[in-house]
Amino acid sequence: MRTWTRFSLLAGLLWAGPALAQNYHPNPALGEMLAKTPYIAQSNNAGGRNILDNSCIFKDGFSLSPSKEVAKQCDVARGTAEFTAKYGPPDASAPAPGGKTLLEYFLLHNDNSYHVKVFVGCADGKTETFAMVECKVEKNRAKPTPRKEERDFWKKLSPF
C-alpha cells in the first residue's frame, strides 16, 4: 500500500470515529401526545395501541402517524413555533424536503427510548404535522392483543 493511501485510510477512520451516543430524556407532554396518536396501519405491521407501541413491535422498525392540521393557512414557521411551544424545543431541527421543517426528539417514555421525527409542512394550503417514531431501546413491552370482541369469552371479562 502506498503511503498516501494509508494516510487517507487512517484520516478517514479518525474523521468518522465512533457515533456519539444520544441523550434520551423524558418529555411528558410529547410522550403523552404520542401515546394517544394513532399510527398508519400497513400490511407488514402487527399493530399496537398507538404510534409508540407500534414502533417497538419489530426490531429496527418505525411507525408513522397520519398528518394533523395545525393551521388553516400555510405557515411552517408558525406551525413549528406552536409545536415547540407546546412540546418543548427539539434536540435537533433542520429543513426537510418539500419545504418542511424536521424536529427531532430523543424521547424517554415508559422506560423505552424513541427517536421521534416530527415534520411540519404545508399541504393543500394548510399547515400540517406528522410524526415518524423509531423505537431504539425497548424495556417496557406493550404487546398487541386482539380486540375485545375477538377474544375468548373468559378473556372478555378480563380488563387485560
Coordinates of N, CA, C and O in Angstrom, one line a residue:
M1 N 0.8 -1.2 0.0 CA 0.0 0.0 0.0 C 0.9 1.2 0.0 O 1.8 1.3 0.8
R2 N 0.5 2.2 -0.8 CA 1.3 3.4 -0.9 C 1.1 4.3 0.4 O 0.1 4.2 1.0
T3 N 2.0 5.1 0.7 CA 1.9 5.9 1.9 C 0.7 6.8 1.9 O 0.0 7.0 2.8
W4 N 0.4 7.4 0.7 CA -0.7 8.3 0.6 C -2.0 7.6 0.8 O -2.9 8.1 1.5
T5 N -2.1 6.4 0.3 CA -3.3 5.6 0.5 C -3.5 5.2 2.0 O -4.6 5.3 2.5
R6 N -2.4 4.9 2.7 CA -2.5 4.5 4.1 C -2.9 5.8 4.9 O -3.8 5.7 5.8
F7 N -2.3 6.9 4.5 CA -2.7 8.2 5.2 C -4.2 8.5 5.0 O -4.9 8.9 6.0
S8 N -4.7 8.4 3.8 CA -6.1 8.6 3.5 C -7.0 7.7 4.3 O -8.0 8.2 4.9
L9 N -6.6 6.5 4.3 CA -7.4 5.5 5.1 C -7.5 5.8 6.6 O -8.5 5.8 7.2
L10 N -6.3 6.1 7.1 CA -6.2 6.4 8.6 C -7.0 7.7 8.9 O -7.7 7.8 9.9
A11 N -6.8 8.7 8.0 CA -7.5 10.0 8.2 C -9.0 9.8 8.2 O -9.8 10.3 9.0
G12 N -9.5 9.0 7.2 CA -10.9 8.7 7.1 C -11.5 8.0 8.3 O -12.5 8.3 8.8
L13 N -10.7 7.0 8.9 CA -11.2 6.3 10.1 C -11.2 7.3 11.3 O -12.1 7.2 12.1
L14 N -10.2 8.1 11.4 CA -10.2 9.1 12.5 C -11.3 10.1 12.4 O -11.9 10.5 13.4
W15 N -11.6 10.5 11.2 CA -12.6 11.5 11.0 C -14.0 11.0 11.3 O -14.8 11.6 11.9
A16 N -14.2 9.7 10.9 CA -15.5 9.1 11.1 C -15.7 8.8 12.5 O -16.7 9.2 13.1
G17 N -14.8 8.2 13.2 CA -14.9 7.9 14.6 C -16.1 7.2 15.0 O -17.0 6.9 14.2
P18 N -16.3 6.9 16.3 CA -17.5 6.2 16.7 C -18.6 7.2 16.8 O -18.4 8.4 17.0
A19 N -19.8 6.7 16.5 CA -21.0 7.6 16.6 C -21.3 8.0 18.0 O -21.1 7.3 19.0
L20 N -21.6 9.3 18.2 CA -21.9 9.8 19.5 C -23.2 9.2 20.0 O -24.2 9.1 19.3
A21 N -23.3 8.8 21.3 CA -24.5 8.3 21.9 C -25.5 9.4 22.1 O -25.1 10.5 22.4
Q22 N -26.7 9.1 21.9 CA -27.8 10.1 22.0 C -28.2 10.2 23.5 O -28.3 9.1 24.2
N23 N -28.6 11.3 23.9 CA -29.1 11.5 25.3 C -30.6 11.5 25.2 O -31.2 12.5 24.8
Y24 N -31.2 10.4 25.6 CA -32.6 10.3 25.7 C -33.1 10.9 27.0 O -32.5 10.7 28.0
H25 N -34.2 11.7 26.9 CA -34.7 12.3 28.1 C -36.2 12.4 28.1 O -36.8 12.4 27.0
P26 N -36.8 12.4 29.3 CA -38.3 12.5 29.4 C -38.8 13.8 28.8 O -38.2 14.8 29.0
N27 N -39.9 13.7 28.2 CA -40.7 14.9 27.7 C -42.1 14.5 27.9 O -42.7 13.9 27.0
P28 N -42.7 14.6 29.1 CA -44.0 14.1 29.4 C -45.1 14.6 28.4 O -45.9 13.8 28.0
A29 N -45.0 15.9 28.0 CA -46.1 16.4 27.1 C -46.0 15.7 25.8 O -47.0 15.2 25.2
L30 N -44.8 15.5 25.2 CA -44.6 14.9 23.9 C -45.0 13.4 24.0 O -45.6 12.8 23.2
G31 N -44.5 12.7 25.1 CA -44.8 11.3 25.3 C -46.3 11.0 25.4 O -46.8 10.1 24.8
E32 N -47.0 11.8 26.2 CA -48.4 11.6 26.3 C -49.2 11.9 25.0 O -50.1 11.1 24.7
M33 N -48.7 12.9 24.3 CA -49.4 13.2 23.0 C -49.2 12.0 22.0 O -50.1 11.5 21.4
L34 N -47.9 11.5 21.9 CA -47.7 10.4 21.0 C -48.3 9.1 21.5 O -48.7 8.2 20.7
A35 N -48.5 8.9 22.8 CA -49.2 7.7 23.4 C -50.7 7.7 23.0 O -51.3 6.7 23.1
K36 N -51.2 8.9 22.6 CA -52.6 9.0 22.2 C -52.8 9.1 20.7 O -53.9 9.2 20.1
T37 N -51.6 9.1 19.9 CA -51.6 9.3 18.5 C -51.8 8.0 17.8 O -51.0 7.1 18.1
P38 N -52.7 7.9 16.9 CA -52.8 6.6 16.1 C -51.7 6.5 15.1 O -51.0 7.4 14.9
Y39 N -51.5 5.3 14.6 CA -50.4 5.1 13.6 C -51.1 4.7 12.3 O -52.3 4.3 12.2
I40 N -50.3 4.8 11.2 CA -50.8 4.4 9.9 C -50.6 2.9 9.8 O -49.5 2.4 9.8
A41 N -51.7 2.1 9.6 CA -51.6 0.7 9.5 C -51.0 0.3 8.1 O -51.4 0.9 7.1
Q42 N -50.1 -0.6 8.2 CA -49.5 -1.2 6.9 C -49.6 -2.7 6.9 O -49.8 -3.3 8.0
S43 N -49.5 -3.3 5.8 CA -49.7 -4.7 5.7 C -48.6 -5.5 6.5 O -48.8 -6.6 6.9
N44 N -47.4 -4.8 6.7 CA -46.3 -5.5 7.4 C -46.2 -5.2 8.9 O -45.3 -5.7 9.5
N45 N -47.1 -4.4 9.5 CA -47.0 -4.2 10.9 C -48.2 -4.8 11.6 O -49.3 -4.8 11.2
A46 N -47.9 -5.4 12.8 CA -48.9 -6.2 13.5 C -49.8 -5.3 14.3 O -50.9 -5.7 14.6
G47 N -49.4 -4.1 14.5 CA -50.3 -3.2 15.2 C -49.9 -3.0 16.7 O -49.1 -3.8 17.3
G48 N -50.3 -1.9 17.2 CA -50.1 -1.6 18.6 C -51.2 -0.6 19.0 O -52.0 -0.3 18.2
R49 N -51.1 -0.2 20.2 CA -52.2 0.7 20.7 C -52.0 2.1 20.2 O -53.0 2.9 20.1
N50 N -50.8 2.5 19.9 CA -50.5 3.9 19.4 C -49.2 3.9 18.6 O -48.6 2.8 18.4
I51 N -48.8 5.1 18.2 CA -47.6 5.1 17.4 C -46.3 4.7 18.1 O -45.4 4.1 17.5
L52 N -46.3 4.9 19.4 CA -45.1 4.5 20.2 C -45.1 3.0 20.3 O -44.0 2.4 20.1
D53 N -46.2 2.3 20.7 CA -46.2 0.9 20.8 C -45.9 0.2 19.5 O -45.2 -0.8 19.4
N54 N -46.5 0.8 18.4 CA -46.4 0.1 17.1 C -44.9 0.2 16.6 O -44.4 -0.7 16.0
S55 N -44.2 1.2 17.0 CA -42.8 1.4 16.6 C -41.9 0.3 17.2 O -40.8 0.0 16.7
C56 N -42.3 -0.2 18.4 CA -41.5 -1.2 19.1 C -41.8 -2.7 18.7 O -41.1 -3.6 19.2
I57 N -42.7 -2.9 17.8 CA -43.1 -4.3 17.5 C -42.1 -5.0 16.8 O -41.7 -6.2 17.1
F58 N -41.5 -4.4 15.8 CA -40.4 -5.0 15.0 C -39.1 -4.3 15.3 O -39.0 -3.1 15.3
K59 N -38.0 -5.1 15.4 CA -36.7 -4.6 15.6 C -36.3 -3.7 14.4 O -36.6 -4.1 13.3
D60 N -35.8 -2.6 14.6 CA -35.4 -1.7 13.6 C -36.5 -1.2 12.7 O -36.4 -0.8 11.6
G61 N -37.7 -1.2 13.3 CA -38.9 -0.7 12.6 C -39.2 0.7 13.0 O -38.7 1.2 14.0
F62 N -40.2 1.3 12.3 CA -40.7 2.6 12.7 C -42.1 2.7 12.4 O -42.7 1.8 11.8
S63 N -42.8 3.7 12.9 CA -44.2 3.9 12.8 C -44.5 5.3 12.3 O -43.8 6.2 12.8
L64 N -45.5 5.5 11.5 CA -45.9 6.8 11.0 C -47.2 7.2 11.5 O -48.1 6.3 11.7
S65 N -47.4 8.5 11.8 CA -48.8 8.9 12.2 C -49.4 9.6 11.0 O -48.8 10.1 10.1
P66 N -50.8 9.6 11.0 CA -51.4 10.4 10.0 C -51.1 11.9 10.2 O -50.8 12.3 11.3
S67 N -51.2 12.7 9.1 CA -51.0 14.1 9.3 C -52.1 14.8 10.0 O -53.3 14.3 10.0
K68 N -51.8 15.8 10.7 CA -52.8 16.5 11.6 C -52.7 18.0 11.2 O -51.6 18.6 11.2
E69 N -53.8 18.6 10.9 CA -53.9 20.0 10.5 C -53.6 20.9 11.8 O -54.2 20.6 12.8
V70 N -52.7 21.8 11.7 CA -52.5 22.7 12.8 C -52.8 24.2 12.5 O -52.9 25.0 13.4
A71 N -53.0 24.5 11.2 CA -53.4 25.9 10.9 C -54.1 25.9 9.5 O -53.8 25.0 8.7
K72 N -55.0 26.8 9.3 CA -55.8 26.8 8.1 C -55.1 27.4 6.9 O -55.5 27.3 5.8
Q73 N -54.0 28.1 7.2 CA -53.1 28.6 6.1 C -51.7 28.0 6.2 O -51.4 27.5 7.2
C74 N -51.0 28.2 5.1 CA -49.6 27.6 5.0 C -48.7 28.6 5.7 O -48.4 29.6 5.2
D75 N -48.2 28.2 6.9 CA -47.2 28.9 7.6 C -46.4 28.0 8.5 O -46.7 27.7 9.6
V76 N -45.3 27.4 7.9 CA -44.5 26.4 8.5 C -43.8 27.0 9.7 O -43.7 26.4 10.8
A77 N -43.3 28.3 9.7 CA -42.7 28.9 10.8 C -43.6 29.0 12.0 O -43.2 28.7 13.1
R78 N -44.8 29.4 11.8 CA -45.8 29.5 12.9 C -46.1 28.1 13.4 O -46.2 27.9 14.6
G79 N -46.3 27.1 12.5 CA -46.6 25.7 13.0 C -45.5 25.2 13.8 O -45.7 24.5 14.8
T80 N -44.3 25.4 13.4 CA -43.1 25.0 14.1 C -43.0 25.6 15.5 O -42.8 25.0 16.5
A81 N -43.3 26.9 15.5 CA -43.2 27.7 16.8 C -44.3 27.2 17.8 O -44.0 27.0 19.0
E82 N -45.5 26.9 17.3 CA -46.6 26.5 18.1 C -46.3 25.1 18.6 O -46.5 24.8 19.8
F83 N -45.7 24.2 17.8 CA -45.4 22.8 18.2 C -44.3 22.9 19.3 O -44.4 22.2 20.3
T84 N -43.3 23.6 19.1 CA -42.2 23.7 20.1 C -42.6 24.4 21.4 O -42.1 24.0 22.4
A85 N -43.5 25.3 21.3 CA -44.1 26.0 22.5 C -44.8 25.0 23.3 O -44.8 25.0 24.6
K86 N -45.5 24.1 22.7 CA -46.4 23.1 23.4 C -45.6 21.9 23.9 O -45.8 21.4 24.9
Y87 N -44.6 21.4 23.1 CA -43.9 20.2 23.4 C -42.4 20.3 23.7 O -41.7 19.3 23.8
G88 N -42.0 21.5 23.7 CA -40.6 21.8 24.1 C -39.7 21.9 22.9 O -40.0 21.4 21.8
P89 N -38.5 22.4 23.1 CA -37.6 22.6 22.0 C -37.0 21.2 21.6 O -36.8 20.3 22.4
P90 N -36.8 21.0 20.3 CA -36.3 19.8 19.8 C -34.8 19.6 20.1 O -34.1 20.6 20.4
D91 N -34.3 18.4 20.1 CA -32.9 18.1 20.2 C -32.1 18.6 19.0 O -30.9 18.9 19.0
A92 N -32.8 18.5 17.8 CA -32.2 19.0 16.6 C -33.3 19.4 15.7 O -34.5 18.9 15.8
S93 N -33.1 20.3 14.8 CA -34.0 20.7 13.7 C -33.3 21.0 12.5 O -32.1 21.4 12.5
A94 N -34.0 20.8 11.3 CA -33.3 21.0 10.0 C -34.4 21.2 9.0 O -35.6 20.7 9.2
P95 N -34.1 21.8 7.9 CA -35.0 21.8 6.8 C -35.2 20.4 6.2 O -34.2 19.6 6.2
A96 N -36.4 20.1 5.7 CA -36.6 18.7 5.1 C -37.1 19.0 3.7 O -37.6 20.0 3.4
P97 N -37.0 17.9 2.9 CA -37.5 18.1 1.5 C -39.0 18.5 1.4 O -39.8 18.2 2.3
G98 N -39.3 19.3 0.4 CA -40.7 19.7 0.2 C -41.0 20.9 1.0 O -42.2 21.2 1.3
G99 N -40.0 21.7 1.5 CA -40.3 22.9 2.3 C -40.7 22.6 3.7 O -41.3 23.5 4.4
K100 N -40.5 21.4 4.2 CA -40.9 21.0 5.5 C -39.8 21.4 6.5 O -38.7 21.6 6.1
T101 N -40.2 21.4 7.8 CA -39.2 21.5 8.9 C -39.2 20.2 9.6 O -40.3 19.7 10.0
L102 N -38.0 19.7 9.9 CA -37.9 18.5 10.7 C -37.5 18.8 12.1 O -36.5 19.5 12.3
L103 N -38.2 18.3 13.1 CA -37.9 18.5 14.5 C -37.6 17.1 15.1 O -38.4 16.2 15.0
E104 N -36.4 16.9 15.6 CA -36.0 15.6 16.1 C -36.0 15.7 17.7 O -35.4 16.6 18.2
Y105 N -36.6 14.6 18.3 CA -36.6 14.5 19.7 C -36.0 13.1 20.1 O -36.3 12.1 19.4
F106 N -35.2 13.0 21.1 CA -34.8 11.7 21.6 C -35.5 11.5 23.0 O -35.1 12.0 24.0
L107 N -36.6 10.8 22.9 CA -37.6 10.7 23.9 C -37.4 9.4 24.8 O -37.3 8.3 24.2
L108 N -37.5 9.6 26.1 CA -37.5 8.5 27.0 C -38.9 8.5 27.6 O -39.4 9.5 28.2
H109 N -39.7 7.4 27.3 CA -41.1 7.4 27.7 C -41.4 5.9 28.1 O -41.2 5.0 27.4
N110 N -41.9 5.7 29.3 CA -42.2 4.4 29.9 C -41.0 3.5 29.8 O -41.1 2.3 29.4
D111 N -39.8 4.0 30.1 CA -38.6 3.3 30.1 C -38.1 2.8 28.7 O -37.1 2.1 28.6
N112 N -38.8 3.2 27.7 CA -38.4 2.9 26.3 C -37.7 4.2 25.7 O -38.1 5.3 26.1
S113 N -36.8 4.0 24.8 CA -36.1 5.1 24.1 C -36.6 5.2 22.7 O -36.6 4.2 22.0
Y114 N -37.0 6.4 22.3 CA -37.6 6.6 21.0 C -36.8 7.7 20.3 O -36.5 8.8 20.9
H115 N -36.6 7.6 19.0 CA -36.1 8.7 18.1 C -37.4 9.2 17.4 O -37.9 8.5 16.5
V116 N -37.8 10.4 17.7 CA -39.0 10.9 17.2 C -38.7 12.0 16.2 O -37.9 12.9 16.5
K117 N -39.2 11.9 15.0 CA -39.1 12.9 14.0 C -40.4 13.5 13.7 O -41.3 12.8 13.2
V118 N -40.6 14.8 13.9 CA -41.9 15.5 13.6 C -41.6 16.4 12.4 O -40.7 17.2 12.4
F119 N -42.5 16.2 11.4 CA -42.4 17.0 10.2 C -43.5 18.1 10.2 O -44.6 17.7 10.4
V120 N -43.1 19.3 10.0 CA -44.1 20.4 9.9 C -44.0 20.9 8.4 O -42.9 21.3 8.0
G121 N -45.2 20.9 7.7 CA -45.1 21.4 6.3 C -46.5 21.8 5.9 O -47.5 21.8 6.7
C122 N -46.6 22.1 4.6 CA -47.9 22.6 4.0 C -48.4 21.5 3.0 O -47.7 20.9 2.3
A123 N -49.8 21.4 3.1 CA -50.5 20.6 2.1 C -51.8 21.2 1.9 O -52.5 21.6 2.8
D124 N -52.2 21.4 0.6 CA -53.5 22.0 0.2 C -53.7 23.3 0.9 O -54.8 23.7 1.3
G125 N -52.6 24.1 1.0 CA -52.7 25.5 1.6 C -52.8 25.5 3.1 O -53.0 26.6 3.7
K126 N -52.7 24.4 3.8 CA -52.8 24.3 5.2 C -51.5 23.8 5.9 O -50.8 23.1 5.2
T127 N -51.3 24.2 7.1 CA -50.1 23.7 7.8 C -50.5 22.4 8.5 O -51.5 22.3 9.2
E128 N -49.6 21.4 8.3 CA -49.9 20.0 8.9 C -48.6 19.5 9.5 O -47.5 19.9 9.2
T129 N -48.8 18.6 10.5 CA -47.7 17.9 11.1 C -47.9 16.4 11.0 O -49.1 16.0 10.9
F130 N -46.8 15.6 10.9 CA -46.9 14.2 11.1 C -45.7 13.7 11.8 O -44.6 14.4 11.8
A131 N -45.7 12.6 12.4 CA -44.6 12.1 13.1 C -44.1 10.7 12.6 O -44.9 9.9 12.1
M132 N -42.8 10.5 12.7 CA -42.2 9.2 12.5 C -41.5 8.8 13.7 O -40.6 9.6 14.2
V133 N -41.8 7.6 14.3 CA -41.2 7.2 15.5 C -40.5 5.9 15.3 O -41.0 5.0 14.8
E134 N -39.2 5.9 15.8 CA -38.4 4.7 15.8 C -38.1 4.3 17.2 O -37.5 5.1 18.0
C135 N -38.4 3.1 17.6 CA -38.1 2.5 18.9 C -36.6 2.1 18.9 O -36.2 1.3 18.2
K136 N -35.8 2.7 19.8 CA -34.4 2.4 19.9 C -34.1 1.4 20.9 O -33.4 0.4 20.6
V137 N -34.6 1.6 22.1 CA -34.3 0.6 23.2 C -35.6 0.4 23.9 O -36.3 1.3 24.4
E138 N -36.1 -0.9 23.8 CA -37.3 -1.3 24.4 C -37.1 -2.0 25.7 O -36.5 -3.1 25.7
K139 N -37.6 -1.5 26.8 CA -37.6 -2.2 28.1 C -38.9 -2.6 28.6 O -39.1 -3.5 29.3
N140 N -39.9 -1.8 28.2 CA -41.3 -2.0 28.7 C -42.2 -2.3 27.5 O -42.6 -1.5 26.8
R141 N -42.4 -3.6 27.3 CA -43.0 -4.1 26.1 C -44.6 -4.0 26.2 O -45.2 -4.4 27.2
A142 N -45.1 -3.4 25.2 CA -46.6 -3.3 25.1 C -47.0 -4.2 23.9 O -46.8 -3.9 22.8
K143 N -47.4 -5.4 24.2 CA -47.7 -6.4 23.2 C -49.1 -6.2 22.6 O -50.0 -5.9 23.4
P144 N -49.2 -6.3 21.3 CA -50.6 -6.1 20.7 C -51.5 -7.3 21.1 O -51.0 -8.4 21.3
T145 N -52.7 -7.0 21.4 CA -53.7 -8.0 21.7 C -54.9 -7.9 20.8 O -55.1 -6.9 20.2
P146 N -55.6 -9.0 20.7 CA -56.8 -9.0 19.8 C -57.8 -8.0 20.4 O -57.9 -7.7 21.6
R147 N -58.7 -7.5 19.5 CA -59.7 -6.6 20.0 C -60.6 -7.3 21.0 O -60.7 -8.6 20.9
K148 N -61.3 -6.6 21.9 CA -62.0 -7.3 22.9 C -63.1 -8.2 22.4 O -63.3 -9.3 22.9
E149 N -63.8 -7.8 21.3 CA -64.8 -8.6 20.7 C -64.3 -9.9 20.1 O -65.0 -10.9 19.8
E150 N -63.0 -10.0 19.8 CA -62.4 -11.2 19.2 C -61.8 -12.1 20.2 O -61.3 -13.2 19.8
R151 N -61.8 -11.8 21.4 CA -61.2 -12.6 22.5 C -62.2 -13.8 22.9 O -63.4 -13.7 22.6
D152 N -61.6 -14.8 23.5 CA -62.4 -15.9 24.1 C -63.3 -15.3 25.1 O -63.0 -14.2 25.7
F153 N -64.4 -16.0 25.4 CA -65.4 -15.4 26.4 C -64.8 -15.1 27.7 O -65.0 -14.0 28.3
W154 N -64.0 -16.0 28.3 CA -63.4 -15.8 29.6 C -62.4 -14.6 29.6 O -62.2 -13.9 30.6
K155 N -61.8 -14.4 28.5 CA -60.8 -13.2 28.4 C -61.6 -11.9 28.2 O -61.0 -10.9 28.5
K156 N -62.8 -11.9 27.7 CA -63.6 -10.7 27.5 C -63.9 -10.1 28.9 O -64.0 -8.9 29.0
L157 N -64.0 -11.0 29.9 CA -64.3 -10.5 31.3 C -63.1 -9.8 31.9 O -63.2 -9.0 32.8
S158 N -61.9 -10.1 31.4 CA -60.6 -9.5 32.0 C -60.4 -8.2 31.4 O -60.6 -8.0 30.2
P159 N -59.9 -7.2 32.2 CA -59.6 -5.9 31.6 C -58.3 -5.9 30.8 O -57.9 -4.9 30.3
F160 N -57.6 -7.0 30.8 CA -56.3 -7.1 30.2 C -56.3 -7.8 28.9 O -56.7 -8.7 28.5

